[in-house]
CSV table of C-alpha atoms in Angstrom, one decimal:
chain,number,residue,atom,x,y,z
A,1,MET,CA,33.5,10.0,18.2
A,2,PHE,CA,33.7,7.2,15.6
A,3,PHE,CA,37.0,8.4,14.3
A,4,ASP,CA,38.5,8.5,17.9
A,5,VAL,CA,37.4,4.7,18.2
A,6,ASP,CA,38.9,4.1,14.7
A,7,ARG,CA,42.2,5.8,15.5
A,8,THR,CA,42.5,3.9,18.9
A,9,TRP,CA,41.8,0.6,17.1
A,10,LYS,CA,44.5,1.2,14.4
A,11,ALA,CA,47.0,2.2,17.2
A,12,VAL,CA,46.5,-1.0,19.1
A,13,ILE,CA,46.7,-3.0,16.0
A,14,LYS,CA,49.8,-1.5,14.9
A,15,THR,CA,51.4,-1.9,18.3
A,16,THR,CA,50.4,-5.5,18.4
A,17,LYS,CA,52.0,-6.0,15.0
A,18,ASP,CA,55.2,-4.3,15.8
A,19,ALA,CA,55.5,-6.4,19.2
A,20,GLY,CA,55.1,-9.5,17.3
A,21,ASN,CA,54.1,-11.4,20.6
A,22,ALA,CA,50.4,-12.2,21.2
A,23,PHE,CA,50.7,-12.8,25.0
A,24,LYS,CA,52.6,-9.5,25.7
A,25,SER,CA,50.3,-7.4,23.4
A,26,PHE,CA,47.0,-8.7,24.9
A,27,THR,CA,48.1,-8.4,28.5
A,28,ALA,CA,49.4,-4.8,28.1
A,29,ASP,CA,48.1,-2.4,30.9
A,30,GLY,CA,44.9,-0.4,30.2
A,31,LEU,CA,44.3,-2.3,27.1
A,32,PHE,CA,40.9,-3.8,28.4
A,33,THR,CA,39.7,-0.5,29.8
A,34,THR,CA,40.6,1.1,26.5
A,35,PHE,CA,38.4,-1.4,24.6
A,36,GLU,CA,35.6,-1.1,27.1
A,37,ASN,CA,35.6,2.6,26.6
A,38,CYS,CA,35.6,2.2,22.8
A,39,GLY,CA,32.6,-0.1,23.1
A,40,GLN,CA,30.6,2.5,25.0
A,41,THR,CA,31.5,5.2,22.5
A,42,LEU,CA,30.2,3.0,19.5
A,43,ASP,CA,27.2,2.3,21.5
A,44,LYS,CA,26.6,6.1,21.7
A,45,VAL,CA,27.3,6.4,18.0
A,46,GLN,CA,24.8,3.7,17.2
A,47,ASN,CA,22.0,5.3,19.4
A,48,SER,CA,22.7,8.9,17.7
A,49,LEU,CA,22.5,7.1,14.2
A,50,GLU,CA,19.1,5.5,15.1
A,51,ASP,CA,17.7,8.9,16.5
A,52,TYR,CA,18.9,10.6,13.4
A,53,LEU,CA,17.1,8.0,11.1
A,54,GLU,CA,14.0,8.1,13.2
A,55,LYS,CA,13.8,11.9,12.7
A,56,LYS,CA,14.1,11.1,8.8
A,57,ARG,CA,11.5,8.4,9.1
A,58,MET,CA,9.0,10.7,11.1
A,59,ALA,CA,9.4,13.2,8.4
A,60,PHE,CA,8.6,10.8,5.5
A,61,PRO,CA,7.0,7.5,7.0
A,62,ARG,CA,7.6,5.3,4.1
A,63,PHE,CA,11.2,5.2,5.2
A,64,TYR,CA,10.1,2.9,7.9
A,65,PHE,CA,9.6,0.2,5.2
A,66,LEU,CA,13.4,0.5,4.4
A,67,SER,CA,16.2,-1.1,6.3
A,68,ASN,CA,18.7,1.2,8.1
A,69,ASP,CA,21.4,0.4,5.4
A,70,GLU,CA,19.1,1.3,2.7
A,71,LEU,CA,18.1,4.4,4.2
A,72,LEU,CA,21.8,5.4,4.8
A,73,GLU,CA,22.4,4.7,1.2
A,74,ILE,CA,19.8,7.3,0.3
A,75,LEU,CA,20.8,9.9,2.8
A,76,ALA,CA,24.5,9.6,2.0
A,77,GLN,CA,23.7,10.9,-1.5
A,78,THR,CA,21.4,13.6,-0.8
A,79,ARG,CA,22.7,15.7,-3.6
A,80,ASP,CA,21.8,13.0,-6.3
A,81,PRO,CA,18.0,12.8,-6.3
A,82,ARG,CA,18.5,9.7,-8.5
A,83,ALA,CA,20.0,7.7,-5.6
A,84,VAL,CA,16.4,7.0,-4.4
A,85,GLN,CA,15.5,5.1,-7.6
A,86,PRO,CA,16.6,1.5,-6.6
A,87,HIS,CA,14.4,2.0,-3.4
A,88,MET,CA,11.3,3.5,-4.9
A,89,GLY,CA,9.7,-0.1,-5.1
A,90,LYS,CA,9.8,-0.5,-1.4
A,91,CYS,CA,8.4,2.9,-0.6
A,92,PHE,CA,5.6,2.9,-3.2
A,93,ASP,CA,3.5,-0.1,-4.4
A,94,GLY,CA,3.4,0.7,-8.0
A,95,ILE,CA,6.3,3.2,-8.8
A,96,LYS,CA,9.5,1.5,-10.1
A,97,SER,CA,11.1,4.8,-10.8
A,98,LEU,CA,10.6,8.5,-11.2
A,99,ASP,CA,11.2,10.3,-14.3
A,100,PHE,CA,13.9,13.0,-14.1
A,101,GLY,CA,14.2,13.4,-17.8
A,102,GLY,CA,17.4,12.6,-19.7
A,103,GLU,CA,18.6,9.1,-21.0
A,104,GLY,CA,15.7,7.1,-22.3
A,105,SER,CA,13.0,9.6,-21.4
A,106,LYS,CA,10.8,11.5,-23.8
A,107,ASN,CA,11.4,14.6,-21.6
A,108,SER,CA,14.5,16.5,-22.3
A,109,ALA,CA,17.2,16.5,-19.5
A,110,THR,CA,17.1,19.5,-17.3
A,111,GLN,CA,19.5,20.7,-14.6
A,112,ASP,CA,16.9,21.8,-12.1
A,113,ASN,CA,16.0,18.2,-10.9
A,114,ARG,CA,12.5,18.5,-12.0
A,115,ILE,CA,10.4,15.3,-11.7
A,116,PHE,CA,8.4,14.8,-14.8
A,117,GLY,CA,6.3,11.8,-13.8
A,118,MET,CA,6.3,8.2,-12.4
A,119,ARG,CA,6.9,5.0,-14.2
A,120,SER,CA,5.5,1.5,-13.1
A,121,PRO,CA,7.2,-1.9,-13.3
A,122,GLU,CA,5.2,-2.7,-16.1
A,123,GLY,CA,6.4,0.2,-18.0
A,124,GLU,CA,3.2,2.5,-17.6
A,125,ALA,CA,4.0,6.2,-17.4
A,126,VAL,CA,1.9,8.9,-15.7
A,127,ASP,CA,3.0,12.5,-15.9
A,128,PHE,CA,3.0,15.0,-13.1
A,129,GLY,CA,2.3,18.7,-13.0
A,130,PRO,CA,5.1,21.2,-13.9
A,131,ASN,CA,6.1,22.3,-10.4
A,132,LEU,CA,7.6,19.1,-8.7
A,133,LYS,CA,11.3,19.4,-8.3
A,134,ALA,CA,13.8,17.3,-6.2
A,135,ARG,CA,15.4,20.0,-4.1
A,136,GLY,CA,16.3,20.3,-0.6
A,137,ASN,CA,16.2,17.3,1.9
A,138,VAL,CA,15.2,14.0,0.3
A,139,GLU,CA,12.3,13.3,2.9
A,140,ASN,CA,10.8,16.6,2.0
A,141,TRP,CA,10.6,16.3,-1.7
A,142,LEU,CA,9.5,12.6,-1.5
A,143,THR,CA,6.6,13.8,0.7
A,144,ALA,CA,5.9,16.2,-2.1
A,145,THR,CA,6.1,13.4,-4.6
A,146,GLU,CA,3.5,11.4,-2.6
A,147,THR,CA,1.0,14.3,-2.6
A,148,GLU,CA,1.6,14.9,-6.3
A,149,MET,CA,1.0,11.2,-7.0
A,150,ARG,CA,-2.5,11.5,-5.3
A,151,VAL,CA,-3.4,14.9,-6.8
A,152,THR,CA,-2.6,13.6,-10.3
A,153,LEU,CA,-4.4,10.3,-10.0
A,154,LYS,CA,-7.4,12.2,-8.8
A,155,ALA,CA,-7.2,14.5,-11.7
A,156,CYS,CA,-6.8,11.5,-14.0
A,157,LEU,CA,-9.8,9.7,-12.5
A,158,LYS,CA,-11.9,12.8,-13.0
A,159,ALA,CA,-10.9,13.2,-16.4
A,160,GLY,CA,-11.6,9.5,-17.1
A,161,VAL,CA,-15.2,9.8,-15.9
A,162,PHE,CA,-16.0,12.6,-18.1
A,163,ASP,CA,-14.1,11.1,-21.1
A,164,TYR,CA,-16.0,7.8,-20.7
A,165,MET,CA,-19.4,9.5,-21.3
A,166,GLU,CA,-18.2,11.2,-24.6
A,167,LYS,CA,-16.0,8.5,-26.2
A,168,LYS,CA,-16.5,4.8,-27.5
A,169,ARG,CA,-15.1,2.5,-24.8
A,170,ASP,CA,-12.6,1.0,-27.3
A,171,ALA,CA,-10.9,4.1,-28.0
A,172,TRP,CA,-11.3,5.4,-24.4
A,173,LEU,CA,-9.5,2.3,-23.0
A,174,PHE,CA,-6.0,3.3,-24.2
A,175,GLU,CA,-6.2,6.9,-23.4
A,176,HIS,CA,-5.8,6.5,-19.5
A,177,CYS,CA,-3.7,4.7,-17.1
A,178,SER,CA,-4.6,1.2,-16.1
A,179,GLN,CA,-5.9,2.1,-12.6
A,180,VAL,CA,-8.2,4.8,-13.8
A,181,ILE,CA,-9.7,2.6,-16.3
A,182,LEU,CA,-10.7,-0.1,-13.8
A,183,ALA,CA,-12.1,2.5,-11.4
A,184,CYS,CA,-14.2,4.1,-14.2
A,185,CYS,CA,-15.5,0.7,-15.3
A,186,GLY,CA,-16.7,0.1,-11.8
A,187,ILE,CA,-18.2,3.5,-11.4
A,188,PHE,CA,-20.1,3.1,-14.7
A,189,TRP,CA,-21.2,-0.4,-14.2
A,190,ALA,CA,-22.6,0.7,-10.7
A,191,ARG,CA,-24.4,3.7,-12.2
A,192,GLU,CA,-26.1,1.6,-15.0
A,193,VAL,CA,-27.4,-1.0,-12.4
A,194,VAL,CA,-28.6,1.7,-9.9
A,195,THR,CA,-30.5,3.3,-13.1
A,196,ALA,CA,-32.1,-0.1,-13.7
A,197,PHE,CA,-33.2,-0.2,-10.3
A,198,GLU,CA,-34.8,3.1,-10.6
A,199,SER,CA,-36.8,2.2,-13.6
A,200,PRO,CA,-40.5,1.0,-13.5
A,201,ASP,CA,-39.7,-2.4,-15.1
A,202,VAL,CA,-36.6,-3.4,-13.2
A,203,ASP,CA,-36.3,-6.9,-14.7
A,204,ALA,CA,-36.2,-5.5,-18.4
A,205,GLU,CA,-33.8,-3.0,-17.4
A,206,LEU,CA,-31.5,-5.4,-15.8
A,207,LYS,CA,-31.6,-7.7,-18.9
A,208,VAL,CA,-30.6,-4.6,-20.9
A,209,CYS,CA,-27.9,-3.9,-18.5
A,210,PHE,CA,-26.8,-7.7,-18.9
A,211,ALA,CA,-26.9,-7.5,-22.8
A,212,ARG,CA,-24.6,-4.3,-22.6
A,213,CYS,CA,-22.2,-6.3,-20.5
A,214,VAL,CA,-22.1,-9.1,-23.0
A,215,ASP,CA,-21.6,-6.6,-25.8
A,216,GLN,CA,-18.6,-4.9,-24.0
A,217,LEU,CA,-17.0,-8.3,-23.5
A,218,THR,CA,-17.5,-9.1,-27.4
A,219,ASP,CA,-15.9,-5.9,-28.1
A,220,LEU,CA,-12.9,-6.7,-25.8
A,221,THR,CA,-12.6,-10.1,-27.4
A,222,VAL,CA,-12.2,-8.4,-30.8
A,223,LEU,CA,-9.6,-6.1,-29.2
A,224,THR,CA,-7.4,-9.1,-28.0
A,225,ARG,CA,-7.2,-10.2,-31.4
A,226,SER,CA,-5.7,-6.9,-32.7
A,227,GLU,CA,-2.2,-5.7,-32.6
A,228,LEU,CA,-1.6,-4.5,-28.9
A,229,THR,CA,1.6,-3.8,-27.0
A,230,LYS,CA,2.5,-5.8,-24.0
A,231,LEU,CA,1.1,-3.1,-21.8
A,232,GLN,CA,-2.2,-2.6,-23.6
A,233,ARG,CA,-2.8,-6.5,-23.6
A,234,LYS,CA,-2.3,-6.4,-19.8
A,235,VAL,CA,-4.9,-3.6,-19.3
A,236,VAL,CA,-7.4,-5.4,-21.7
A,237,SER,CA,-6.9,-8.7,-19.8
A,238,THR,CA,-7.5,-7.1,-16.5
A,239,VAL,CA,-10.6,-5.1,-17.7
A,240,ILE,CA,-11.9,-8.5,-19.0
A,241,THR,CA,-11.4,-10.2,-15.6
A,242,LEU,CA,-13.7,-7.5,-13.8
A,243,ASP,CA,-16.1,-7.3,-16.7
A,244,VAL,CA,-16.8,-10.9,-16.5
A,245,HIS,CA,-17.5,-10.6,-12.9
A,246,ALA,CA,-19.8,-7.6,-13.5
A,247,ARG,CA,-21.6,-9.8,-16.2
A,248,ASP,CA,-22.1,-12.7,-13.6
A,249,ILE,CA,-23.4,-10.4,-10.9
A,250,VAL,CA,-26.2,-8.9,-13.1
A,251,GLU,CA,-27.1,-12.4,-14.2
A,252,ASP,CA,-27.3,-13.6,-10.6
A,253,MET,CA,-29.5,-10.3,-9.9
A,254,ILE,CA,-31.9,-11.2,-12.6
A,255,THR,CA,-32.1,-15.0,-11.5
A,256,ASN,CA,-32.5,-14.1,-7.8
A,257,GLN,CA,-35.0,-11.2,-8.5
A,258,THR,CA,-32.8,-8.6,-6.9
A,259,HIS,CA,-34.8,-5.6,-7.9
A,260,LYS,CA,-33.9,-2.9,-5.2
A,261,GLU,CA,-30.7,-1.0,-4.1
A,262,THR,CA,-31.3,-1.9,-0.7
A,263,ASP,CA,-31.3,-5.7,-1.5
A,264,PHE,CA,-28.5,-7.7,0.0
A,265,GLY,CA,-27.6,-9.1,-3.4
A,266,TRP,CA,-26.5,-5.7,-4.5
A,267,GLN,CA,-25.3,-4.5,-1.3
A,268,MET,CA,-22.8,-7.2,-0.8
A,269,GLN,CA,-20.9,-6.0,-3.9
A,270,LEU,CA,-17.8,-4.0,-4.0
A,271,ARG,CA,-19.4,-0.7,-5.7
A,272,PHE,CA,-17.8,2.4,-6.9
A,273,TYR,CA,-19.5,5.8,-7.2
A,274,TRP,CA,-18.3,9.1,-8.4
A,275,LEU,CA,-19.9,11.7,-6.1
A,276,GLU,CA,-20.2,15.0,-7.9
A,277,ASP,CA,-20.8,17.1,-4.9
A,278,ASP,CA,-17.5,15.7,-3.1
A,279,ASP,CA,-15.8,15.6,-6.5
A,280,ASN,CA,-14.4,12.2,-5.3
A,281,CYS,CA,-14.8,8.4,-5.7
A,282,ARG,CA,-16.5,6.5,-2.9
A,283,VAL,CA,-16.3,2.8,-2.5
A,284,ARG,CA,-19.1,1.0,-0.7
A,285,GLN,CA,-19.8,-2.6,0.3
A,286,THR,CA,-22.6,-3.6,2.7
A,287,ASN,CA,-22.7,-0.9,5.4
A,288,ALA,CA,-19.0,0.0,4.9
A,289,GLY,CA,-17.9,3.1,3.0
A,290,PHE,CA,-14.3,4.1,2.0
A,291,TRP,CA,-12.7,7.0,0.1
A,292,TYR,CA,-10.8,6.0,-3.0
A,293,GLY,CA,-7.1,6.1,-1.9
A,294,TYR,CA,-5.3,7.3,-5.0
A,295,GLU,CA,-2.2,5.2,-4.2
A,296,TYR,CA,-0.6,4.6,-7.8
A,297,MET,CA,-0.9,0.7,-8.5
A,298,GLY,CA,0.6,0.7,-12.1
A,299,ALA,CA,-0.8,-1.9,-14.4
A,300,GLN,CA,-1.0,-4.9,-12.0
A,301,MET,CA,-3.1,-7.7,-12.6
A,302,ARG,CA,-6.3,-8.4,-10.6
A,303,LEU,CA,-7.6,-11.6,-9.3
A,304,VAL,CA,-10.5,-13.3,-10.8
A,305,VAL,CA,-13.4,-12.8,-8.5
A,306,THR,CA,-15.3,-15.7,-7.3
A,307,PRO,CA,-18.3,-15.9,-4.9
A,308,MET,CA,-15.7,-17.0,-2.4
A,309,THR,CA,-13.6,-13.9,-2.9
A,310,ASP,CA,-16.8,-11.6,-2.7
A,311,ARG,CA,-17.5,-13.0,0.7
A,312,CYS,CA,-13.8,-12.6,1.8
A,313,TYR,CA,-14.0,-8.9,0.7
A,314,MET,CA,-17.2,-8.5,2.7
A,315,THR,CA,-15.7,-9.9,6.0
A,316,LEU,CA,-12.7,-7.7,5.6
A,317,SER,CA,-14.4,-4.4,4.6
A,318,GLY,CA,-16.8,-5.1,7.3
A,319,ALA,CA,-13.8,-5.5,9.7
A,320,LEU,CA,-12.3,-2.1,8.6
A,321,HIS,CA,-15.6,-0.4,9.0
A,322,LEU,CA,-15.6,-1.5,12.6
A,323,LYS,CA,-11.9,-0.4,12.9
A,324,LEU,CA,-10.8,-4.0,13.5
A,325,GLY,CA,-8.1,-6.1,11.6
A,326,GLY,CA,-9.0,-9.2,9.3
A,327,ALA,CA,-7.6,-12.7,9.7
A,328,PRO,CA,-7.9,-15.0,6.8
A,329,ALA,CA,-7.0,-18.5,7.8
A,330,GLY,CA,-6.6,-21.6,5.7
A,331,PRO,CA,-4.1,-24.0,4.2
A,332,ALA,CA,-1.0,-22.7,2.2
A,333,GLY,CA,-1.7,-21.6,-1.5
A,334,THR,CA,-5.4,-20.8,-1.0
A,335,GLY,CA,-5.0,-17.1,-1.7
A,336,LYS,CA,-5.1,-15.5,1.8
A,337,THR,CA,-2.6,-12.8,1.0
A,338,GLU,CA,-3.4,-12.3,-2.6
A,339,THR,CA,-7.2,-11.7,-1.6
A,340,THR,CA,-6.1,-9.1,0.9
A,341,LYS,CA,-3.7,-7.4,-1.5
A,342,ASP,CA,-6.5,-7.4,-4.3
A,343,LEU,CA,-9.0,-5.7,-2.0
A,344,ALA,CA,-6.2,-3.0,-1.4
A,345,LYS,CA,-5.7,-2.6,-5.0
A,346,GLY,CA,-9.4,-2.2,-5.4
A,347,LEU,CA,-9.6,0.5,-2.8
A,348,ALA,CA,-6.1,2.0,-4.1
A,349,VAL,CA,-4.4,1.6,-0.6
A,350,GLN,CA,-0.8,0.7,-0.2
A,351,CYS,CA,-0.6,-2.9,1.2
A,352,ILE,CA,2.8,-4.1,2.6
A,353,VAL,CA,3.2,-7.8,2.8
A,354,PHE,CA,5.4,-9.0,5.7
A,355,ASN,CA,6.6,-12.5,6.4
A,356,CYS,CA,6.6,-13.2,10.1
A,357,GLY,CA,9.2,-15.3,12.0
A,358,ASP,CA,10.2,-16.2,15.5
A,359,ASN,CA,12.9,-13.6,15.4
A,360,LEU,CA,10.5,-10.6,15.6
A,361,ASP,CA,10.6,-8.5,18.7
A,362,TYR,CA,8.1,-6.0,20.0
A,363,HIS,CA,10.5,-3.1,19.3
A,364,PHE,CA,10.5,-4.0,15.5
A,365,MET,CA,6.7,-4.4,15.5
A,366,ALA,CA,6.4,-1.0,17.1
A,367,LYS,CA,8.7,0.7,14.6
A,368,PHE,CA,6.6,-1.2,11.7
A,369,PHE,CA,3.1,0.1,13.2
A,370,CYS,CA,4.6,3.6,13.4
A,371,GLY,CA,5.2,3.6,9.8
A,372,LEU,CA,1.9,2.0,8.7
A,373,CYS,CA,-0.3,4.5,11.0
A,374,GLN,CA,1.6,7.5,9.6
A,375,CYS,CA,1.2,6.3,5.9
A,376,GLY,CA,-2.4,5.0,6.3
A,377,ALA,CA,-1.2,1.8,4.7
A,378,TRP,CA,-2.2,-1.7,5.1
A,379,ALA,CA,-0.1,-4.5,6.5
A,380,CYS,CA,-0.6,-8.1,5.8
A,381,PHE,CA,1.3,-10.2,8.4
A,382,ASP,CA,2.0,-13.6,6.8
A,383,GLU,CA,2.2,-16.5,9.1
A,384,PHE,CA,1.5,-14.3,12.0
A,385,ASN,CA,1.3,-17.2,14.5
A,386,ARG,CA,4.9,-18.0,14.1
A,387,ILE,CA,5.8,-14.9,16.2
A,388,ASN,CA,6.7,-15.9,19.9
A,389,ILE,CA,3.8,-15.7,22.4
A,390,GLU,CA,5.6,-13.3,24.5
A,391,VAL,CA,5.9,-10.9,21.7
A,392,LEU,CA,2.3,-11.4,20.7
A,393,SER,CA,1.0,-10.3,24.0
A,394,VAL,CA,2.8,-6.8,23.5
A,395,VAL,CA,1.6,-6.7,19.9
A,396,ALA,CA,-2.0,-7.0,21.3
A,397,GLN,CA,-1.6,-3.9,23.4
A,398,GLN,CA,0.0,-2.0,20.4
A,399,MET,CA,-3.0,-2.9,18.3
A,400,ILE,CA,-5.5,-2.1,21.0
A,401,SER,CA,-4.0,1.4,21.2
A,402,ILE,CA,-4.1,1.8,17.4
A,403,GLN,CA,-7.6,0.5,17.0
A,404,ASN,CA,-8.7,3.0,19.9
A,405,ALA,CA,-6.9,5.9,18.0
A,406,LEU,CA,-8.8,5.0,14.8
A,407,ARG,CA,-12.1,5.1,16.6
A,408,SER,CA,-11.3,8.6,18.0
A,409,ILE,CA,-10.7,10.2,14.8
A,410,PRO,CA,-13.2,13.1,14.5
A,411,ARG,CA,-16.2,12.6,12.2
A,412,GLY,CA,-15.4,14.2,8.9
A,413,GLU,CA,-11.7,14.2,9.5
A,414,THR,CA,-9.2,11.7,7.8
A,415,GLN,CA,-6.5,11.7,10.6
A,416,SER,CA,-5.6,12.6,14.0
A,417,ARG,CA,-2.7,12.1,16.6
A,418,PHE,CA,-2.2,9.9,19.4
A,419,ASN,CA,0.7,8.6,21.6
A,420,PHE,CA,2.2,5.3,20.6
A,421,ASP,CA,5.3,3.8,22.1
A,422,GLY,CA,6.3,7.0,23.8
A,423,LYS,CA,5.9,9.5,21.1
A,424,GLU,CA,3.1,11.4,19.6
A,425,ILE,CA,2.3,10.4,15.9
A,426,LYS,CA,-0.4,11.0,13.4
A,427,ILE,CA,-2.8,8.1,12.3
A,428,ILE,CA,-4.6,8.1,9.0
A,429,GLU,CA,-8.0,6.4,8.8
A,430,THR,CA,-7.0,4.2,5.9
A,431,PHE,CA,-4.8,2.1,8.2
A,432,GLY,CA,-5.6,-1.6,8.3
A,433,ALA,CA,-3.7,-4.7,9.8
A,434,PHE,CA,-4.4,-8.3,8.5
A,435,ILE,CA,-3.0,-11.5,9.6
A,436,THR,CA,-2.8,-14.8,7.8
A,437,MET,CA,-2.5,-18.1,9.5
A,438,ASN,CA,-2.0,-21.7,8.6
A,439,PRO,CA,-3.9,-23.7,11.3
A,440,GLY,CA,-2.4,-26.8,12.5
A,441,TYR,CA,1.1,-26.5,11.4
A,442,ALA,CA,3.8,-27.7,13.7
A,443,GLY,CA,5.7,-24.9,15.5
A,444,ARG,CA,2.8,-22.4,15.3
A,445,THR,CA,1.8,-20.4,18.3
A,446,GLU,CA,-2.0,-20.2,19.4
A,447,LEU,CA,-3.0,-16.6,19.2
A,448,PRO,CA,-3.7,-15.2,22.8
A,449,ASP,CA,-7.3,-14.3,23.5
A,450,ASN,CA,-6.8,-10.5,23.8
A,451,LEU,CA,-5.2,-10.6,20.2
A,452,LYS,CA,-7.9,-12.8,18.6
A,453,VAL,CA,-10.8,-10.4,19.5
A,454,LEU,CA,-8.9,-7.6,17.4
A,455,PHE,CA,-9.3,-9.4,14.2
A,456,ARG,CA,-12.2,-10.7,12.3
A,457,PRO,CA,-11.6,-14.4,11.3
A,458,VAL,CA,-12.2,-15.3,7.5
């Protein structure tokens, strides 16, 4: 159909050039009808293309985060798996590229398109199992890669937990990937504090725990003065950031006489537990509980945790527990988006930051929500109140149907299916929507009431 239009266009232009007279050429009989028909044909072509891309996106929902042009670039080179490399960063938070072997890789090049592992933007490498190959349709092997990422990280975390108990912490630090190190440090810190609570003399045990936190920080201080690679230094500084917070919390608990596991001073913390029975990591805060997400984050830096950050986390995790969104509001540059992103890093969930403008329509929002629901990812809509009020009222309806679907996920299940925007899609329980707003700026819309009630304000 496209080539028919192309041929017609070239023929008309050739005739126009040969005639050499604009008025005669443009008033030729049937020209207007021909162009009208061509326009309709191109509309059909565009719609068919949209349908085709939609099918691909339904098969691999992270394609929703790519533009049509980017997706077509990947699909046009299906035979070359390496064509996805420039776009990996948009589909996965912490994967810059996949290791197919060959140039610059420690794995020898092979012709069977085996994927050896993933590489983060900071240069950290995590190896996959032996059976992952980039064969067949790109959406199929990328889905397999996503599954492999989670399986590999879960195995790494389990290995990290058992290693921690047997090795010196300094040596253990450089034997695992950054994300596993941070999660394990959180798990063992929570374990030590809970053990202190269970002892007859809680105060003395908490003081021992505090002394251990100080010793660990002293060891890390010595490490920072040694010869470290850029990546190792990044890992150590992130561990220091979280260790300082852990030390401060223990100190606060000693000061405030927090002596029970049920006391609010402990319950309000973001706590990591390795559950032997489930063979999985559980993250808890107040009455909310989440399974660790195993989304690869690379060796990203983490926020310095202040009492303010803790309170924000508490409101946001409480909102997720009630299947609501979160709405951090405040002046520019106060860390609304960063706090949301940092909580996502803690729970190992993908977080897509999206800057809103008045050019957004409800069709685009529906597509975006489609991708988020099926990935179980978080979205942080920056400057949400810049969207036009007419669009916001439709977005409210979209959010209500998503939140109802989240609440209807059967107990013990992690996903279910529901009707959204005229088609049935799956929804994964980790989905979360967050909106950030700058109150009082010129040209900002006041949120409609039916949308306000879907987000907990921070």
